[in-house]
């Protein structure tokens, strides 16, 4: 766990050009590799012929989707809704909770879980489709490579997930310059082809996008499920805001990423107008034959970077979800002493690897994976869109007319993206729905099971001071030493104390009741970290507050107690824990499979000793069985 004494780096404390390049390497990996498969997927989905009207219409949709969704919605609007500088769907839902936008906390919990489940679905499919679409370039070079595309893709994915334990920091420093080369490559290859077919510049006119949709009607609307692939990765701008800052991300997007993507899409359109047969792989059609091998290598590296960014995001959001109580405790490794967001979770890494390889084998091509890809992305975008409306109304004080003008078209577009992707249910959208549903079910069972367990742990004596006074009347003797009792609620009697006194009948000379509180904000200032209350001359209640992106640990608390002269040294301390063991019963809070699943999740959950980094020789663990 992260030591509280380590100074965390904020984006503003680093040189701006370093942050600028870092943002290119991490934030824009996903959206930067969309040119590998987006245009081909649109024509495959709609089954439309390659002609000037269709090419101009689809490319115009690409350009205006990038402008409206990524630039207007995310870069200019959503990124204003930060939670102490942090972004992402969990940060946004907790911000809405603090603004009291919902009367019931349950609504916030449900929205958080849905957003997190959709993000996980995105994290499974992104590595598969990114790497597979890049390696498929080998098939363009030589048809004999076709049987090896899947094995090579799985090999690359295996290496990618194997290096995760070393941390994204060292890898990330290498990524920025490579992505600078990648975006330069996108712009150059696109511009070269536009010169030969300047007709494609008409695509900047939104008339062609609207005309395409109106002329083709259902086929045109269905094409939107491919258009959404162009904006996959838009959520990363918001989610990674805490790492790089709003200004660096906005500047990277506006000066490098957006122009490069637009030029490449225009170039791919130009290639199709000159040779409709280029639809086999429009991206590699931009490259001369002699440059195909280097292009495949560069595209593969870029796809690995795109995969790395989403995998790192999954680790981060899982760490946040654990602290918010949405997932069982897992072993979280902080791979950087300076940047607390850089974490590695081994169990999640193995699960992601298995599901990603499974998706690669199941669908077999980037074209087939595209059917499963868009739903998770569009779902997160729609949820973000609804939440940002509430923030604009409550915090920004926007009038209804402004909300309607700005957000109604964006919500309509997001809704169309979701609907058109749901229509592709049989073609592959079922996979994204299944993954989202499974993750949502697991999280809901965990949250519901914990509530049921905690309801049985409620102490008969609610007030801690009263409980201690009553004990002193019967047992005045105290033994030497310091005991720290962990409690889930401040100034409430912890289960560990009740069990301890029932069996041992004594208290220590110094008794500390410690409650770890996870705040809605990502970080907590050092001066606001601890709050103490004297219960009597020898007993204290300590409330230790941590942000949802921090790691609560017992060592920081013990050092605080020494500094405040509450205890003399760190050696004479025992930490008393209660371990609730759920067992099946006739009490039907959870039923059937849900009950068995919750008990299984508890059994694999990391214990409090390891989670709070408590030295093993200081722990006294008291177990008690609860019926659920």
Short mmCIF file of C-alpha atoms in Angstrom, two decimals, residues 11-465:
data_model
loop_
_atom_site.label_atom_id
_atom_site.label_comp_id
_atom_site.label_asym_id
_atom_site.label_seq_id
_atom_site.Cartn_x
_atom_site.Cartn_y
_atom_site.Cartn_z
CA UNK A 11 0.28 17.11 -13.10
CA UNK A 12 1.08 20.78 -12.53
CA UNK A 13 4.28 19.90 -10.69
CA UNK A 14 5.85 18.37 -13.82
CA UNK A 15 7.06 20.09 -16.96
CA UNK A 16 4.19 20.75 -19.31
CA UNK A 17 5.85 19.24 -22.38
CA UNK A 18 6.40 15.99 -20.44
CA UNK A 19 2.71 15.86 -19.53
CA UNK A 20 1.77 16.76 -23.12
CA UNK A 21 3.76 13.82 -24.56
CA UNK A 22 2.56 11.51 -21.76
CA UNK A 23 -1.06 12.32 -22.59
CA UNK A 24 -0.44 11.28 -26.20
CA UNK A 25 0.94 7.95 -25.01
CA UNK A 26 -1.78 7.06 -22.55
CA UNK A 27 -4.97 9.03 -23.14
CA UNK A 28 -5.29 8.78 -26.93
CA UNK A 29 -4.11 5.22 -27.59
CA UNK A 30 -7.64 3.83 -27.98
CA UNK A 31 -9.14 6.56 -30.16
CA UNK A 32 -5.86 6.80 -32.09
CA UNK A 33 -6.15 3.23 -33.39
CA UNK A 34 -9.78 3.52 -34.55
CA UNK A 35 -8.64 4.23 -38.15
CA UNK A 36 -7.49 0.60 -38.31
CA UNK A 37 -11.05 -0.74 -38.45
CA UNK A 38 -13.76 1.98 -38.31
CA UNK A 39 -14.36 2.72 -42.02
CA UNK A 40 -14.37 -0.91 -43.11
CA UNK A 41 -16.80 -1.78 -40.30
CA UNK A 42 -19.28 0.91 -41.43
CA UNK A 43 -19.53 -0.48 -44.95
CA UNK A 44 -19.68 -4.05 -43.66
CA UNK A 45 -22.52 -3.22 -41.25
CA UNK A 46 -24.61 -1.24 -43.76
CA UNK A 47 -23.89 -3.47 -46.81
CA UNK A 48 -23.82 -0.32 -48.94
CA UNK A 49 -21.89 0.03 -52.20
CA UNK A 50 -18.70 2.08 -52.32
CA UNK A 51 -19.62 5.24 -54.22
CA UNK A 52 -19.01 8.96 -53.81
CA UNK A 53 -22.23 9.69 -51.93
CA UNK A 54 -21.70 6.91 -49.38
CA UNK A 55 -17.99 7.59 -48.85
CA UNK A 56 -18.51 11.34 -48.40
CA UNK A 57 -21.50 10.71 -46.11
CA UNK A 58 -19.71 8.25 -43.82
CA UNK A 59 -16.50 10.30 -43.60
CA UNK A 60 -18.59 13.41 -42.85
CA UNK A 61 -20.28 11.45 -40.04
CA UNK A 62 -16.80 10.56 -38.73
CA UNK A 63 -15.63 14.17 -38.71
CA UNK A 64 -18.73 15.55 -37.02
CA UNK A 65 -18.87 12.69 -34.51
CA UNK A 66 -15.29 13.50 -33.49
CA UNK A 67 -16.16 17.18 -33.24
CA UNK A 68 -19.45 16.87 -31.35
CA UNK A 69 -18.75 13.90 -29.07
CA UNK A 70 -15.03 14.20 -28.34
CA UNK A 71 -14.31 17.89 -28.72
CA UNK A 72 -17.58 19.57 -27.71
CA UNK A 73 -18.96 17.06 -25.22
CA UNK A 74 -15.86 15.64 -23.53
CA UNK A 75 -13.00 18.12 -24.05
CA UNK A 76 -15.05 21.29 -23.50
CA UNK A 77 -17.99 20.23 -21.30
CA UNK A 78 -17.53 16.96 -19.40
CA UNK A 79 -13.95 17.73 -18.37
CA UNK A 80 -15.25 20.77 -16.49
CA UNK A 81 -17.04 18.40 -14.09
CA UNK A 82 -14.00 17.25 -12.14
CA UNK A 83 -14.02 15.81 -8.63
CA UNK A 84 -10.99 17.53 -7.07
CA UNK A 85 -9.19 17.29 -10.40
CA UNK A 86 -10.18 13.68 -11.03
CA UNK A 87 -12.45 12.39 -13.79
CA UNK A 88 -14.11 9.17 -14.91
CA UNK A 89 -17.54 7.64 -14.42
CA UNK A 90 -17.00 6.84 -10.70
CA UNK A 91 -15.71 10.36 -10.02
CA UNK A 92 -18.74 11.82 -11.85
CA UNK A 93 -21.30 9.74 -9.93
CA UNK A 94 -19.70 10.64 -6.59
CA UNK A 95 -19.73 14.31 -7.65
CA UNK A 96 -23.46 14.01 -8.37
CA UNK A 97 -23.92 12.45 -4.93
CA UNK A 98 -22.11 15.36 -3.24
CA UNK A 99 -24.23 17.85 -5.16
CA UNK A 100 -27.32 15.98 -3.84
CA UNK A 101 -28.64 15.48 -7.35
CA UNK A 102 -30.32 12.26 -6.26
CA UNK A 103 -32.57 11.90 -3.22
CA UNK A 104 -31.44 8.33 -2.60
CA UNK A 105 -27.86 7.10 -2.42
CA UNK A 106 -29.07 3.85 -4.01
CA UNK A 107 -29.51 5.65 -7.34
CA UNK A 108 -25.88 6.77 -7.30
CA UNK A 109 -24.75 3.26 -6.45
CA UNK A 110 -26.72 1.74 -9.33
CA UNK A 111 -25.40 4.30 -11.83
CA UNK A 112 -21.83 3.77 -10.60
CA UNK A 113 -22.12 0.00 -10.98
CA UNK A 114 -23.64 0.25 -14.47
CA UNK A 115 -20.92 2.64 -15.62
CA UNK A 116 -18.18 0.46 -14.15
CA UNK A 117 -19.64 -2.70 -15.74
CA UNK A 118 -19.78 -1.04 -19.16
CA UNK A 119 -16.18 0.15 -18.76
CA UNK A 120 -15.07 -3.42 -17.97
CA UNK A 121 -16.78 -4.62 -21.15
CA UNK A 122 -14.87 -2.00 -23.10
CA UNK A 123 -11.63 -3.14 -21.44
CA UNK A 124 -12.14 -6.73 -22.59
CA UNK A 125 -12.85 -5.99 -26.25
CA UNK A 126 -10.41 -3.10 -26.85
CA UNK A 127 -7.17 -5.14 -26.63
CA UNK A 128 -8.67 -7.88 -28.81
CA UNK A 129 -9.92 -5.66 -31.63
CA UNK A 130 -6.94 -3.27 -31.54
CA UNK A 131 -4.21 -5.91 -31.77
CA UNK A 132 -6.17 -8.14 -34.15
CA UNK A 133 -6.92 -5.30 -36.59
CA UNK A 134 -3.22 -4.36 -36.69
CA UNK A 135 -1.97 -7.92 -37.23
CA UNK A 136 -4.54 -8.43 -40.00
CA UNK A 137 -2.28 -6.17 -42.07
CA UNK A 138 -0.09 -9.24 -42.60
CA UNK A 139 -2.93 -10.74 -44.62
CA UNK A 140 -2.72 -7.75 -46.97
CA UNK A 141 1.00 -8.31 -47.53
CA UNK A 142 0.73 -12.04 -48.16
CA UNK A 143 -2.34 -14.31 -48.09
CA UNK A 144 -0.23 -17.16 -46.71
CA UNK A 145 -0.05 -15.24 -43.41
CA UNK A 146 -3.82 -15.66 -42.83
CA UNK A 147 -3.62 -18.82 -40.66
CA UNK A 148 -1.10 -17.11 -38.37
CA UNK A 149 -3.07 -13.92 -37.63
CA UNK A 150 -4.94 -15.35 -34.62
CA UNK A 151 -1.88 -17.12 -33.07
CA UNK A 152 0.26 -13.99 -33.48
CA UNK A 153 -2.50 -11.85 -31.93
CA UNK A 154 -2.78 -14.17 -28.93
CA UNK A 155 1.01 -14.18 -28.57
CA UNK A 156 1.10 -10.37 -28.49
CA UNK A 157 -1.78 -10.25 -26.00
CA UNK A 158 0.04 -12.77 -23.78
CA UNK A 159 3.16 -10.61 -23.72
CA UNK A 160 1.09 -7.48 -23.12
CA UNK A 161 -0.66 -8.89 -20.05
CA UNK A 162 2.55 -10.53 -18.79
CA UNK A 163 4.38 -7.18 -18.54
CA UNK A 164 1.57 -5.47 -16.62
CA UNK A 165 3.10 -6.44 -13.24
CA UNK A 166 6.06 -4.15 -13.96
CA UNK A 167 3.79 -1.09 -13.95
CA UNK A 168 2.54 1.30 -16.60
CA UNK A 169 4.98 4.08 -15.62
CA UNK A 170 8.15 2.78 -17.34
CA UNK A 171 6.08 1.60 -20.30
CA UNK A 172 4.21 4.91 -20.49
CA UNK A 173 7.37 7.00 -20.76
CA UNK A 174 8.23 4.98 -23.86
CA UNK A 175 4.72 5.33 -25.33
CA UNK A 176 4.48 9.10 -25.79
CA UNK A 177 7.15 9.52 -28.50
CA UNK A 178 5.86 6.41 -30.32
CA UNK A 179 2.33 7.81 -30.41
CA UNK A 180 3.74 11.09 -31.72
CA UNK A 181 5.23 9.07 -34.59
CA UNK A 182 1.91 7.22 -35.01
CA UNK A 183 -0.20 10.37 -35.30
CA UNK A 184 2.34 11.89 -37.69
CA UNK A 185 2.06 8.72 -39.76
CA UNK A 186 -1.76 8.97 -39.76
CA UNK A 187 -1.65 12.59 -40.90
CA UNK A 188 1.02 12.06 -43.57
CA UNK A 189 -0.54 8.98 -45.19
CA UNK A 190 -3.96 10.63 -45.17
CA UNK A 191 -2.70 13.91 -46.63
CA UNK A 192 -0.81 12.09 -49.41
CA UNK A 193 -4.04 10.48 -50.64
CA UNK A 194 -6.18 13.61 -50.25
CA UNK A 195 -3.85 15.41 -52.69
CA UNK A 196 -4.84 12.86 -55.36
CA UNK A 197 -8.55 13.20 -54.58
CA UNK A 198 -9.41 16.66 -53.17
CA UNK A 199 -13.12 15.85 -53.60
CA UNK A 200 -12.96 14.33 -50.11
CA UNK A 201 -12.68 17.82 -48.58
CA UNK A 202 -16.43 18.15 -49.19
CA UNK A 203 -16.87 15.83 -46.18
CA UNK A 204 -16.31 18.82 -43.88
CA UNK A 205 -19.78 19.97 -44.93
CA UNK A 206 -22.33 18.40 -42.51
CA UNK A 207 -24.83 18.36 -45.41
CA UNK A 208 -23.25 15.12 -46.65
CA UNK A 209 -23.67 13.44 -43.25
CA UNK A 210 -27.35 14.46 -42.98
CA UNK A 211 -28.03 13.61 -46.62
CA UNK A 212 -26.53 10.13 -46.11
CA UNK A 213 -28.75 9.44 -43.09
CA UNK A 214 -31.92 10.76 -44.78
CA UNK A 215 -31.32 8.99 -48.08
CA UNK A 216 -30.52 5.55 -46.66
CA UNK A 217 -32.88 5.74 -43.67
CA UNK A 218 -32.58 2.40 -41.81
CA UNK A 219 -29.25 1.47 -43.42
CA UNK A 220 -27.98 4.96 -42.62
CA UNK A 221 -29.01 4.70 -38.97
CA UNK A 222 -27.48 1.20 -38.77
CA UNK A 223 -24.20 2.71 -39.97
CA UNK A 224 -24.05 4.74 -36.75
CA UNK A 225 -23.14 1.55 -34.91
CA UNK A 226 -19.91 1.66 -36.92
CA UNK A 227 -19.49 5.42 -36.56
CA UNK A 228 -19.32 5.01 -32.78
CA UNK A 229 -16.04 3.13 -33.29
CA UNK A 230 -14.51 6.46 -34.32
CA UNK A 231 -15.10 7.92 -30.84
CA UNK A 232 -14.10 4.87 -28.78
CA UNK A 233 -11.62 6.13 -26.24
CA UNK A 234 -13.39 9.48 -25.72
CA UNK A 235 -14.05 8.46 -22.10
CA UNK A 236 -10.26 8.23 -21.61
CA UNK A 237 -9.97 12.02 -21.96
CA UNK A 238 -12.13 12.36 -18.87
CA UNK A 239 -10.92 9.30 -16.95
CA UNK A 240 -7.21 10.24 -17.21
CA UNK A 241 -7.71 13.92 -16.38
CA UNK A 242 -6.25 13.42 -12.90
CA UNK A 243 -2.99 12.09 -14.34
CA UNK A 244 -2.32 14.76 -16.94
CA UNK A 245 -4.62 17.71 -16.24
CA UNK A 246 -7.36 19.23 -18.38
CA UNK A 247 -5.13 21.68 -20.28
CA UNK A 248 -2.58 19.12 -21.53
CA UNK A 249 -5.29 16.73 -22.73
CA UNK A 250 -7.27 19.47 -24.48
CA UNK A 251 -4.14 20.84 -26.18
CA UNK A 252 -2.95 17.37 -27.28
CA UNK A 253 -6.37 16.65 -28.74
CA UNK A 254 -6.78 19.96 -30.54
CA UNK A 255 -3.30 20.31 -32.02
CA UNK A 256 -2.25 16.74 -32.85
CA UNK A 257 -4.84 14.00 -32.37
CA UNK A 258 -7.96 15.53 -33.96
CA UNK A 259 -6.18 16.88 -37.10
CA UNK A 260 -4.32 13.58 -37.58
CA UNK A 261 -7.48 11.48 -37.31
CA UNK A 262 -9.46 13.73 -39.66
CA UNK A 263 -6.68 13.71 -42.28
CA UNK A 264 -6.39 9.92 -42.11
CA UNK A 265 -10.14 9.34 -42.45
CA UNK A 266 -10.26 11.74 -45.39
CA UNK A 267 -7.31 9.86 -46.91
CA UNK A 268 -9.06 6.51 -46.48
CA UNK A 269 -12.13 7.95 -48.19
CA UNK A 270 -9.96 9.20 -51.05
CA UNK A 271 -8.43 5.72 -51.42
CA UNK A 272 -11.91 4.18 -51.69
CA UNK A 273 -13.05 6.69 -54.30
CA UNK A 274 -10.00 5.88 -56.42
CA UNK A 275 -10.25 2.11 -55.88
CA UNK A 276 -13.41 0.59 -54.31
CA UNK A 277 -11.45 -2.66 -53.90
CA UNK A 278 -9.45 -0.93 -51.15
CA UNK A 279 -12.39 -1.70 -48.83
CA UNK A 280 -10.61 -4.98 -48.00
CA UNK A 281 -8.51 -2.82 -45.65
CA UNK A 282 -8.83 0.95 -46.24
CA UNK A 283 -6.16 1.80 -43.66
CA UNK A 284 -3.35 -0.17 -45.31
CA UNK A 285 -4.55 1.02 -48.74
CA UNK A 286 -2.98 4.39 -47.85
CA UNK A 287 0.47 2.86 -47.59
CA UNK A 288 2.74 2.05 -50.58
CA UNK A 289 3.66 -1.63 -50.94
CA UNK A 290 7.28 -1.09 -49.85
CA UNK A 291 6.09 0.42 -46.55
CA UNK A 292 3.57 -2.29 -45.60
CA UNK A 293 5.85 -4.21 -43.22
CA UNK A 294 6.95 -1.11 -41.22
CA UNK A 295 3.31 0.05 -41.19
CA UNK A 296 2.09 -3.25 -39.74
CA UNK A 297 4.78 -3.09 -37.06
CA UNK A 298 3.95 0.53 -36.18
CA UNK A 299 0.20 -0.23 -36.15
CA UNK A 300 0.78 -3.24 -33.89
CA UNK A 301 2.80 -1.16 -31.44
CA UNK A 302 0.09 1.54 -31.48
CA UNK A 303 -2.59 -1.10 -30.83
CA UNK A 304 -0.58 -2.41 -27.86
CA UNK A 305 -0.47 1.14 -26.51
CA UNK A 306 -4.24 1.45 -26.99
CA UNK A 307 -4.68 -1.80 -25.09
CA UNK A 308 -2.31 -0.66 -22.35
CA UNK A 309 -4.31 2.50 -21.73
CA UNK A 310 -7.59 0.64 -21.21
CA UNK A 311 -5.96 -2.08 -19.07
CA UNK A 312 -4.41 0.58 -16.81
CA UNK A 313 -7.83 2.22 -16.62
CA UNK A 314 -9.41 -1.07 -15.53
CA UNK A 315 -6.83 -1.45 -12.74
CA UNK A 316 -7.50 2.10 -11.55
CA UNK A 317 -11.28 1.84 -11.56
CA UNK A 318 -11.10 -1.54 -9.80
CA UNK A 319 -8.93 -0.04 -7.06
CA UNK A 320 -11.45 2.78 -6.63
CA UNK A 321 -14.37 0.32 -6.59
CA UNK A 322 -12.72 -1.75 -3.85
CA UNK A 323 -12.36 1.30 -1.62
CA UNK A 324 -15.95 2.35 -2.32
CA UNK A 325 -17.14 -1.13 -1.29
CA UNK A 326 -18.33 -2.25 -4.75
CA UNK A 327 -15.90 -5.16 -5.08
CA UNK A 328 -14.16 -7.61 -2.73
CA UNK A 329 -10.76 -6.62 -1.41
CA UNK A 330 -7.96 -7.62 -3.75
CA UNK A 331 -4.20 -7.37 -3.58
CA UNK A 332 -3.41 -3.96 -5.10
CA UNK A 333 0.23 -3.28 -5.98
CA UNK A 334 1.26 0.35 -6.36
CA UNK A 335 3.87 0.32 -9.10
CA UNK A 336 4.97 3.93 -8.57
CA UNK A 337 6.04 5.77 -5.43
CA UNK A 338 5.10 9.11 -7.02
CA UNK A 339 1.86 8.49 -8.91
CA UNK A 340 -0.80 6.78 -6.83
CA UNK A 341 -3.00 6.03 -9.86
CA UNK A 342 -0.45 3.56 -11.23
CA UNK A 343 -1.58 0.24 -9.81
CA UNK A 344 -1.53 -3.44 -10.72
CA UNK A 345 -4.11 -6.02 -9.63
CA UNK A 346 -3.00 -9.54 -10.48
CA UNK A 347 -6.38 -11.26 -10.25
CA UNK A 348 -8.01 -8.69 -12.56
CA UNK A 349 -5.09 -9.02 -14.99
CA UNK A 350 -5.65 -12.79 -15.29
CA UNK A 351 -9.40 -12.38 -15.74
CA UNK A 352 -8.95 -9.70 -18.42
CA UNK A 353 -6.39 -11.85 -20.23
CA UNK A 354 -8.66 -14.90 -20.28
CA UNK A 355 -11.71 -12.95 -21.47
CA UNK A 356 -9.74 -11.01 -24.10
CA UNK A 357 -8.19 -14.16 -25.57
CA UNK A 358 -11.62 -15.81 -25.42
CA UNK A 359 -13.16 -12.92 -27.38
CA UNK A 360 -10.35 -13.12 -29.96
CA UNK A 361 -10.90 -16.84 -30.52
CA UNK A 362 -14.70 -16.57 -30.47
CA UNK A 363 -15.05 -13.74 -33.02
CA UNK A 364 -11.91 -14.44 -35.06
CA UNK A 365 -11.62 -11.08 -36.85
CA UNK A 366 -11.70 -7.36 -36.12
CA UNK A 367 -14.74 -7.10 -38.42
CA UNK A 368 -16.71 -9.53 -36.24
CA UNK A 369 -15.46 -7.94 -33.00
CA UNK A 370 -16.67 -4.53 -34.16
CA UNK A 371 -20.26 -5.77 -33.73
CA UNK A 372 -19.60 -6.41 -30.02
CA UNK A 373 -17.50 -3.32 -29.43
CA UNK A 374 -19.71 -0.27 -29.77
CA UNK A 375 -22.36 -1.02 -27.13
CA UNK A 376 -20.10 -0.73 -24.08
CA UNK A 377 -18.60 2.53 -25.36
CA UNK A 378 -21.92 4.13 -26.32
CA UNK A 379 -23.48 3.01 -23.02
CA UNK A 380 -20.83 4.82 -20.96
CA UNK A 381 -21.16 7.91 -23.17
CA UNK A 382 -24.95 8.02 -22.74
CA UNK A 383 -24.71 7.61 -18.97
CA UNK A 384 -22.06 10.35 -18.82
CA UNK A 385 -24.28 12.59 -20.93
CA UNK A 386 -27.25 12.30 -18.56
CA UNK A 387 -25.12 12.90 -15.47
CA UNK A 388 -23.38 15.95 -16.92
CA UNK A 389 -26.78 17.56 -17.56
CA UNK A 390 -27.54 17.35 -13.84
CA UNK A 391 -24.13 18.86 -13.00
CA UNK A 392 -24.64 21.70 -15.49
CA UNK A 393 -28.06 22.45 -14.02
CA UNK A 394 -27.10 22.19 -10.34
CA UNK A 395 -23.49 23.40 -10.17
CA UNK A 396 -22.99 25.49 -13.32
CA UNK A 397 -26.45 27.07 -12.92
CA UNK A 398 -27.28 26.71 -16.60
CA UNK A 399 -30.85 27.76 -17.55
CA UNK A 400 -33.14 25.20 -19.17
CA UNK A 401 -32.94 26.82 -22.61
CA UNK A 402 -29.14 26.49 -22.67
CA UNK A 403 -29.30 22.90 -21.42
CA UNK A 404 -31.75 22.05 -24.20
CA UNK A 405 -29.73 23.69 -26.98
CA UNK A 406 -26.38 22.16 -25.95
CA UNK A 407 -27.24 18.76 -24.51
CA UNK A 408 -30.39 17.63 -26.32
CA UNK A 409 -28.56 16.98 -29.64
CA UNK A 410 -25.71 15.22 -27.79
CA UNK A 411 -28.10 12.98 -25.83
CA UNK A 412 -29.99 12.20 -29.04
CA UNK A 413 -26.74 11.20 -30.76
CA UNK A 414 -25.63 9.03 -27.82
CA UNK A 415 -29.07 7.39 -27.73
CA UNK A 416 -28.85 6.60 -31.45
CA UNK A 417 -25.42 5.05 -30.89
CA UNK A 418 -26.82 2.81 -28.12
CA UNK A 419 -29.94 1.80 -30.08
CA UNK A 420 -28.05 0.98 -33.28
CA UNK A 421 -25.60 -1.15 -31.31
CA UNK A 422 -28.37 -3.03 -29.49
CA UNK A 423 -29.85 -3.87 -32.91
CA UNK A 424 -26.62 -5.80 -33.59
CA UNK A 425 -27.49 -8.19 -30.74
CA UNK A 426 -27.20 -11.43 -32.72
CA UNK A 427 -24.11 -10.28 -34.62
CA UNK A 428 -22.08 -9.75 -31.44
CA UNK A 429 -23.62 -7.10 -29.20
CA UNK A 430 -24.85 -9.96 -27.00
CA UNK A 431 -21.26 -10.42 -25.81
CA UNK A 432 -21.00 -6.85 -24.48
CA UNK A 433 -24.44 -7.16 -22.87
CA UNK A 434 -23.51 -10.48 -21.27
CA UNK A 435 -20.22 -9.18 -19.86
CA UNK A 436 -21.90 -6.03 -18.51
CA UNK A 437 -24.75 -8.04 -16.95
CA UNK A 438 -22.39 -10.51 -15.25
CA UNK A 439 -20.22 -7.77 -13.75
CA UNK A 440 -23.29 -5.80 -12.64
CA UNK A 441 -24.74 -8.93 -11.01
CA UNK A 442 -21.49 -9.71 -9.15
CA UNK A 443 -21.17 -6.15 -7.82
CA UNK A 444 -24.84 -5.98 -6.78
CA UNK A 445 -24.55 -9.30 -4.91
CA UNK A 446 -21.43 -8.06 -3.13
CA UNK A 447 -23.04 -4.75 -2.11
CA UNK A 448 -26.29 -6.39 -1.01
CA UNK A 449 -24.48 -9.18 0.86
CA UNK A 450 -22.29 -6.69 2.73
CA UNK A 451 -25.35 -4.72 3.81
CA UNK A 452 -26.98 -7.91 5.09
CA UNK A 453 -23.81 -8.86 6.96
CA UNK A 454 -23.37 -5.43 8.50
CA UNK A 455 -26.98 -5.34 9.66
CA UNK A 456 -26.24 -8.37 11.85
CA UNK A 457 -23.04 -6.83 13.18
CA UNK A 458 -24.84 -3.84 14.69
CA UNK A 459 -23.84 -3.67 18.34
CA UNK A 460 -26.51 -3.82 21.06
CA UNK A 461 -24.89 -0.79 22.74
CA UNK A 462 -24.78 1.93 20.11
CA UNK A 463 -22.84 4.58 22.02
CA UNK A 464 -19.18 3.64 22.56
CA UNK A 465 -18.59 5.87 25.61
#
